[in-house]
Short mmCIF file of C-alpha atoms in Angstrom, two decimals:
data_model
loop_
_atom_site.label_atom_id
_atom_site.label_comp_id
_atom_site.label_asym_id
_atom_site.label_seq_id
_atom_site.Cartn_x
_atom_site.Cartn_y
_atom_site.Cartn_z
CA MET A 1 34.57 5.33 18.08
CA ALA A 2 31.33 5.77 16.38
CA ILE A 3 30.86 4.01 13.25
CA LYS A 4 29.37 6.07 10.38
CA ALA A 5 27.53 4.78 7.24
CA ILE A 6 30.26 4.30 4.28
CA HIS A 7 30.23 7.22 1.64
CA LYS A 8 33.33 7.07 -0.33
CA VAL A 9 32.34 8.96 -3.49
CA ASP A 10 33.96 12.49 -3.59
CA GLU A 11 31.11 15.36 -3.23
CA SER A 12 32.64 16.83 -6.24
CA VAL A 13 31.47 14.05 -8.45
CA ARG A 14 28.48 12.86 -6.60
CA PHE A 15 25.32 13.01 -8.39
CA ARG A 16 21.65 13.67 -6.98
CA ASP A 17 20.11 10.24 -6.87
CA LEU A 18 16.10 10.82 -6.42
CA SER A 19 15.41 7.27 -6.02
CA ASP A 20 17.71 7.21 -3.03
CA TYR A 21 15.32 9.49 -1.01
CA MET A 22 15.54 7.09 2.10
CA ARG A 23 19.24 7.14 2.45
CA PRO A 24 19.59 9.75 5.25
CA LEU A 25 17.08 7.86 7.37
CA ALA A 26 18.64 4.47 6.31
CA ASP A 27 22.09 5.94 7.31
CA TRP A 28 20.46 6.69 10.72
CA LEU A 29 19.10 3.33 11.13
CA VAL A 30 22.47 1.70 9.89
CA ILE A 31 24.41 3.09 12.46
CA ARG A 32 22.03 2.00 15.37
CA LEU A 33 22.05 -1.59 13.80
CA VAL A 34 25.62 -2.02 13.20
CA ASN A 35 26.59 -3.39 16.54
CA THR A 36 23.35 -5.58 16.93
CA PRO A 37 22.93 -9.10 15.88
CA ILE A 38 20.39 -8.14 13.27
CA THR A 39 21.74 -9.15 9.91
CA PRO A 40 21.46 -7.77 6.46
CA VAL A 41 19.59 -10.79 5.30
CA GLN A 42 16.93 -10.56 8.31
CA VAL A 43 16.63 -6.88 7.18
CA THR A 44 15.83 -8.07 3.61
CA LEU A 45 13.36 -10.74 4.88
CA ALA A 46 11.48 -8.08 7.07
CA TYR A 47 11.21 -5.78 4.01
CA CYS A 48 9.77 -8.75 1.85
CA VAL A 49 6.90 -9.23 4.97
CA VAL A 50 6.44 -5.42 4.76
CA GLY A 51 6.05 -5.16 1.13
CA SER A 52 3.99 -8.47 1.04
CA ILE A 53 1.46 -6.86 3.64
CA ALA A 54 1.49 -3.64 1.38
CA GLY A 55 0.33 -5.49 -1.52
CA TRP A 56 -2.38 -7.62 0.20
CA LEU A 57 -3.67 -4.22 1.55
CA ILE A 58 -3.78 -2.75 -1.88
CA LEU A 59 -6.04 -5.70 -3.19
CA GLN A 60 -8.31 -4.70 -0.24
CA GLY A 61 -9.35 -1.82 -2.22
CA SER A 62 -10.47 0.54 0.49
CA PRO A 63 -9.09 4.13 0.54
CA GLN A 64 -7.89 3.33 4.24
CA THR A 65 -6.03 0.05 3.35
CA ARG A 66 -4.33 1.97 0.29
CA ILE A 67 -2.85 4.73 2.66
CA ALA A 68 -1.63 1.88 4.93
CA ALA A 69 -0.02 0.16 1.90
CA ALA A 70 1.59 3.46 0.82
CA ILE A 71 3.14 3.98 4.58
CA LEU A 72 4.22 0.27 4.34
CA LEU A 73 5.99 0.69 0.90
CA LEU A 74 7.73 3.77 2.29
CA VAL A 75 8.96 1.24 5.38
CA LYS A 76 9.84 -1.17 2.68
CA ASN A 77 11.92 1.12 0.95
CA LEU A 78 13.76 2.44 4.05
CA LEU A 79 14.57 -1.10 4.84
CA ASP A 80 15.66 -1.91 1.38
CA SER A 81 18.13 1.02 1.71
CA VAL A 82 19.18 -0.35 5.33
CA ASP A 83 20.16 -4.06 4.39
CA GLY A 84 23.05 -3.00 1.77
CA GLY A 85 23.98 -0.08 4.02
CA LEU A 86 24.50 -2.53 6.85
CA ALA A 87 26.42 -5.16 4.99
CA ARG A 88 28.79 -2.23 3.65
CA THR A 89 29.05 -0.46 6.99
CA ARG A 90 30.30 -3.56 8.87
CA ARG A 91 32.47 -4.48 5.71
CA ARG A 92 30.73 -7.74 5.16
CA PRO A 93 29.59 -7.69 1.57
CA SER A 94 27.55 -10.65 0.50
CA ARG A 95 26.88 -12.43 -2.92
CA VAL A 96 23.94 -14.18 -1.11
CA GLY A 97 22.42 -11.05 0.32
CA ARG A 98 22.79 -9.46 -2.99
CA LEU A 99 20.90 -12.17 -4.80
CA LEU A 100 18.22 -12.14 -2.06
CA ASP A 101 18.03 -8.48 -2.24
CA SER A 102 17.28 -8.64 -6.13
CA LEU A 103 14.95 -11.53 -6.01
CA SER A 104 13.14 -9.81 -2.89
CA ASP A 105 12.52 -6.59 -5.01
CA PHE A 106 11.32 -8.30 -8.07
CA PHE A 107 8.85 -10.42 -6.16
CA ILE A 108 7.48 -7.66 -4.33
CA ASN A 109 7.47 -5.51 -7.35
CA ALA A 110 5.51 -8.04 -9.13
CA TRP A 111 3.20 -8.32 -6.27
CA VAL A 112 2.41 -4.76 -5.76
CA LEU A 113 1.78 -4.30 -9.45
CA TYR A 114 -0.45 -7.04 -9.55
CA ALA A 115 -2.43 -5.70 -6.89
CA MET A 116 -2.57 -2.22 -8.38
CA ALA A 117 -3.55 -3.43 -11.59
CA PRO A 118 -6.18 -6.65 -11.14
CA MET A 119 -8.31 -5.49 -14.31
CA GLY A 120 -4.99 -5.08 -16.61
CA PRO A 121 -2.37 -7.62 -15.78
CA ALA A 122 -0.72 -6.74 -19.20
CA LEU A 123 -0.10 -3.20 -17.97
CA ALA A 124 1.05 -4.73 -14.75
CA LEU A 125 3.56 -7.12 -16.57
CA ALA A 126 4.56 -4.19 -18.85
CA ALA A 127 5.47 -1.92 -15.65
CA LEU A 128 7.33 -4.95 -14.05
CA MET A 129 9.51 -5.28 -17.08
CA SER A 130 10.21 -1.64 -17.30
CA ILE A 131 11.12 -1.39 -13.47
CA THR A 132 13.20 -4.59 -13.70
CA PHE A 133 15.20 -3.35 -16.83
CA GLN A 134 15.63 0.22 -15.16
CA GLY A 135 16.84 -1.37 -12.01
CA THR A 136 19.24 -3.60 -13.99
CA PHE A 137 20.75 -0.79 -15.98
CA TYR A 138 20.85 1.53 -12.91
CA ASN A 139 22.78 -0.73 -10.87
CA TYR A 140 25.17 -1.76 -13.53
CA PHE A 141 26.26 1.81 -14.27
CA THR A 142 26.09 2.63 -10.50
CA VAL A 143 28.79 0.05 -9.87
CA LEU A 144 30.75 1.36 -12.78
CA TYR A 145 30.54 4.83 -11.41
CA ARG A 146 31.51 3.78 -7.76
CA HIS A 147 34.58 1.89 -9.15
CA ALA A 148 35.60 4.87 -11.66
CA THR A 149 35.46 7.48 -8.94
CA GLY A 150 37.05 5.52 -6.10
CA GLY A 151 33.54 4.67 -4.40
CA ASP A 152 32.47 1.69 -2.71
CA THR A 153 33.89 -1.31 -4.51
CA THR A 154 31.99 -4.25 -2.74
CA SER A 155 29.69 -4.87 -5.80
CA THR A 156 31.54 -5.92 -9.13
CA ILE A 157 29.88 -6.31 -12.50
CA ARG A 158 31.11 -9.83 -12.77
CA GLU A 159 30.30 -11.67 -9.64
CA GLY A 160 31.52 -15.29 -9.06
CA TRP A 161 31.69 -18.10 -6.78
CA ARG A 162 35.33 -18.89 -7.38
CA SER A 163 36.25 -16.48 -4.50
CA PRO A 164 33.39 -16.58 -2.16
CA TYR A 165 33.72 -14.41 1.10
CA PRO A 166 34.53 -16.83 4.05
CA TYR A 167 31.56 -15.64 5.88
CA ASP A 168 29.06 -15.67 3.07
CA ARG A 169 27.11 -18.91 2.97
CA PRO A 170 25.43 -19.85 -0.15
CA VAL A 171 22.66 -21.47 2.10
CA LEU A 172 20.31 -19.21 4.04
#
């Protein structure tokens, strides 16, 4: 039996999320990775490497390195969609993985924004704060939406360590 990526939200209440533009390709990749030993945390670490290289390429300042950075940022976004999709498809959500994903997003965003604004660090900081708040509110309301419409319930608003998943080690 072929495993498909999980999409439980009924199509009649589904909204178009333009920020999730990599989802079709991510779903394709998740299906190919689901029966491999590659873990969601390994995918998260891979996108950290890719995003870090993209920031370094932006700092180089040439048109060619900036084009390469833009391509790598697309790859980073693809992998960022794959890590959670892989965990959900395997039905092994992870608090450690969610924390690592959030911290990785923050640090890659900070690095890329710093690289893009070496003469304007205040503007880079303002952009980082904006992105962080937007992402936080988006995730909060997306989790509420999924719960209200019968979608994926592996994420909750109030995560706690009182009942950790037996396979979710708090040490990487």
